[in-house]
Amino acid sequence: MINHNLKIYNTLTRTTEKFEPIHIGHVGMYVCGPTVYNNAHLGNARTFVSFDVVFRYLQHLGYKVRYVRNITDAGHLENDADEGEDKISKKAKLEQLEPMEIVQRYTIDFHHVMDSFNALPPSIEPTATGHIIEQIEMTKQIMANGFAYESNGTIYFDVEKYAKDNNYTALTGRNLDDLLNGTRELGGQFDKRGRLDFALWIKAKPEHIMRWPSPWGEGFPGWHLECSAMSKKYLGNHFDIHGGGMDLAPTHHTNEIAQNVACNHIKNPINYWMHTNMLTVNGQKMSKSLGNSFLPFELFSGSHHLLEKAYSPMTVRFFMLQAHYRSTLDFSNEALQAAEKGFARLMNAMKLLDDLKSSTTSTSDISELKTKVYAAMDDDFNTPITLAHLFEGVRIINSVNDGKESITEVDKSELVKLMSSMVFDVLGLKEENAVNTDKIDGLMNMILEVRTDAKTRRDFSTSDLIRDKLKEIGFEIKDGKEGTSYTIL
Ligand code: AMP
Ligand code: ZN
């Protein structure tokens, strides 16, 4: 039995609830993955990095987690109201490529982005096109249960019928009548009976390239259906956590719940709904269509007109962790530069940790620090508070290293365990340029020897010059009882 007090904010109940898995020791988690018709931008990355921390922390607590994150490679139309062209088909036509060439290119890009942010791969990464049969079966079942109808080769979900006995808007808490009044009249789709009805299976027009045979003629699945079909296949009819960006809650996730309930005769298919807030630029959601999006590699190389310089992947990850996943995170050069300094300070302390000298007494309470760190993570994965406590750890490390404070051997090993498991395993940060660090270290030690030599010869102008020049470059030299050490500023 895992001993913890993890609490999760559940969009469905609009409260923070104690996390109780359906099967002791196991967690099933589904997160809506990217639509691979474009390079993933930094906003997309923020959502997936947030769930990476959730995945890592659940595993750290000892759960066996099955994390399913899909790849949408068909069925996502330009407009969420089932209108427009399929995003992937459109791009394929534009570039005169096979749709699967587009899918391959941007899936590889997405994996590359996730890798550079040190995000762990999910346990299963299913694709929509790999689960056409499951989606057809689900459509058939929903029709058999009386919640869908055929109209001209397209199958629609009957929202008004469903809403008679079920709370269709449970996830957003919106009033159904307001929603009906706010929805355009049938959106030009006269095959639909009700204006909130959405397509489970869409008849392919002659020019549509991505098409599959079905009992209703050639067509392709609706976007919402893939997630219901794949989560059912890999996590079952009732599972623990479902996540995605909060922009998905009103339509995509609302329709997913309706499909699951209508197909599987289950009242509450998912126990916890988690939604990440948006990455914004000057207060506006980062989005490809608004033209305010950066690609992660533009950040890493500094090649975007809004960027004052390049930022490393771990600086960007650290920047993301400085906000809670349910708050918006506004991009700015100042915030990233502050993150760069914070991350360097954290990594410097991590380097000192193993070699700290232990004493007979401790001046700090490490077990209290540990309690605070876990309480912050248990409070709906509150990474900014967790980081604030980890910086208390950084302060302790630096003070012990400077000889201003002391730590016992037992406390030191607790601190090493706490800091490294939280910083590396849970928050997923890592030392950058590990190969070069050794070289820098060797070079610095050589320079410091030359400086020590100058000092012994009482050539203080040379030793001071070395110290000042190093400071200009960004290395701080400290002369201590144990010799001279350096930190990267
Ligand atoms: P898409 O590829 O458009 O289906 O989006 C993939 C994921 O990224 C979804 O969960 C979206 O909610 C999320 N997303 C899109 N834009 C942003 C943003 N600016 N900030 C955070 N998440 C976003
Ligand atoms: Zn989805």
GROMACS .gro file of N, CA, C and O and ligand atoms in nm, residues 32-35 41 43-44 46-48 76 87 223 244-248 276-279 285-287, ligand 1:
model
  123
   32CYS      N    1  -0.445   1.338  -2.398
   32CYS     CA    2  -0.462   1.363  -2.541
   32CYS      C    3  -0.331   1.414  -2.598
   32CYS      O    4  -0.276   1.514  -2.552
   33GLY      N    5  -0.284   1.345  -2.699
   33GLY     CA    6  -0.154   1.379  -2.758
   33GLY      C    7  -0.168   1.481  -2.871
   33GLY      O    8  -0.276   1.536  -2.893
   34PRO      N    9  -0.060   1.504  -2.944
   34PRO     CA   10  -0.062   1.609  -3.046
   34PRO      C   11  -0.127   1.562  -3.176
   34PRO      O   12  -0.132   1.443  -3.205
   35THR      N   13  -0.174   1.660  -3.252
   35THR     CA   14  -0.216   1.634  -3.389
   35THR      C   15  -0.094   1.663  -3.475
   35THR      O   16  -0.044   1.776  -3.476
   41HIS      N   17   0.461   2.341  -3.085
   41HIS     CA   18   0.514   2.468  -3.034
   41HIS      C   19   0.532   2.461  -2.882
   41HIS      O   20   0.496   2.361  -2.818
   43GLY      N   21   0.380   2.599  -2.641
   43GLY     CA   22   0.255   2.583  -2.564
   43GLY      C   23   0.220   2.435  -2.554
   43GLY      O   24   0.188   2.383  -2.446
   44ASN      N   25   0.224   2.364  -2.667
   44ASN     CA   26   0.197   2.219  -2.666
   44ASN      C   27   0.294   2.152  -2.569
   44ASN      O   28   0.255   2.069  -2.487
   46ARG      N   29   0.440   2.269  -2.312
   46ARG     CA   30   0.410   2.295  -2.171
   46ARG      C   31   0.310   2.192  -2.117
   46ARG      O   32   0.327   2.138  -2.007
   47THR      N   33   0.206   2.165  -2.196
   47THR     CA   34   0.106   2.068  -2.151
   47THR      C   35   0.170   1.931  -2.130
   47THR      O   36   0.150   1.866  -2.027
   48PHE      N   37   0.253   1.888  -2.224
   48PHE     CA   38   0.310   1.753  -2.211
   48PHE      C   39   0.418   1.745  -2.103
   48PHE      O   40   0.434   1.640  -2.041
   76HIS      N   41  -0.883   1.492  -3.727
   76HIS     CA   42  -0.893   1.623  -3.661
   76HIS      C   43  -0.917   1.729  -3.768
   76HIS      O   44  -0.827   1.763  -3.843
   87LYS      N   45  -0.685   1.823  -4.091
   87LYS     CA   46  -0.563   1.903  -4.083
   87LYS      C   47  -0.446   1.835  -4.154
   87LYS      O   48  -0.362   1.900  -4.216
  223TRP      N   49  -1.282   1.316  -3.465
  223TRP     CA   50  -1.166   1.335  -3.377
  223TRP      C   51  -1.189   1.284  -3.234
  223TRP      O   52  -1.102   1.220  -3.174
  244GLY      N   53  -0.530   1.676  -2.042
  244GLY     CA   54  -0.512   1.750  -2.167
  244GLY      C   55  -0.510   1.899  -2.137
  244GLY      O   56  -0.527   1.938  -2.021
  245GLY      N   57  -0.491   1.980  -2.239
  245GLY     CA   58  -0.498   2.125  -2.220
  245GLY      C   59  -0.641   2.165  -2.190
  245GLY      O   60  -0.736   2.098  -2.233
  246MET      N   61  -0.659   2.275  -2.115
  246MET     CA   62  -0.795   2.312  -2.075
  246MET      C   63  -0.882   2.356  -2.192
  246MET      O   64  -1.004   2.351  -2.181
  247ASP      N   65  -0.820   2.390  -2.305
  247ASP     CA   66  -0.900   2.424  -2.423
  247ASP      C   67  -0.974   2.301  -2.477
  247ASP      O   68  -1.066   2.315  -2.558
  248LEU      N   69  -0.937   2.182  -2.432
  248LEU     CA   70  -1.002   2.061  -2.482
  248LEU      C   71  -1.129   2.024  -2.403
  248LEU      O   72  -1.209   1.943  -2.448
  276THR      N   73  -0.448   2.135  -1.804
  276THR     CA   74  -0.338   2.232  -1.790
  276THR      C   75  -0.380   2.365  -1.848
  276THR      O   76  -0.456   2.371  -1.945
  277ASN      N   77  -0.327   2.470  -1.788
  277ASN     CA   78  -0.358   2.603  -1.839
  277ASN      C   79  -0.262   2.639  -1.953
  277ASN      O   80  -0.165   2.569  -1.978
  278MET      N   81  -0.288   2.750  -2.015
  278MET     CA   82  -0.218   2.784  -2.138
  278MET      C   83  -0.087   2.860  -2.117
  278MET      O   84  -0.074   2.940  -2.024
  279LEU      N   85   0.005   2.837  -2.206
  279LEU     CA   86   0.124   2.922  -2.216
  279LEU      C   87   0.082   3.043  -2.300
  279LEU      O   88   0.022   3.026  -2.407
  285LYS      N   89  -0.307   3.343  -2.561
  285LYS     CA   90  -0.270   3.202  -2.576
  285LYS      C   91  -0.169   3.185  -2.690
  285LYS      O   92  -0.190   3.241  -2.798
  286MET      N   93  -0.063   3.109  -2.663
  286MET     CA   94   0.031   3.081  -2.772
  286MET      C   95  -0.036   2.984  -2.868
  286MET      O   96  -0.080   2.877  -2.827
  287SER      N   97  -0.047   3.023  -2.992
  287SER     CA   98  -0.111   2.934  -3.087
  287SER      C   99  -0.059   2.963  -3.227
  287SER      O  100  -0.030   3.078  -3.260
  490AMP     P1  101  -0.297   1.992  -3.059
  490AMP     O1  102  -0.176   1.935  -3.125
  490AMP     O2  103  -0.342   2.123  -3.116
  490AMP     O3  104  -0.411   1.891  -3.054
  490AMP     O4  105  -0.257   2.027  -2.909
  490AMP     C1  106  -0.187   1.939  -2.826
  490AMP     C2  107  -0.205   1.979  -2.681
  490AMP     O5  108  -0.143   2.106  -2.656
  490AMP     C3  109  -0.350   1.992  -2.634
  490AMP     O6  110  -0.363   1.930  -2.507
  490AMP     C4  111  -0.370   2.142  -2.624
  490AMP     O7  112  -0.465   2.173  -2.525
  490AMP     C5  113  -0.231   2.187  -2.581
  490AMP     N1  114  -0.204   2.330  -2.611
  490AMP     C6  115  -0.225   2.398  -2.726
  490AMP     N2  116  -0.187   2.528  -2.714
  490AMP     C7  117  -0.138   2.542  -2.588
  490AMP     C8  118  -0.082   2.652  -2.513
  490AMP     N3  119  -0.067   2.774  -2.566
  490AMP     N4  120  -0.042   2.630  -2.385
  490AMP     C9  121  -0.055   2.506  -2.329
  490AMP     N5  122  -0.107   2.399  -2.393
  490AMP    C10  123  -0.149   2.416  -2.521
   0.00000   0.00000   0.00000
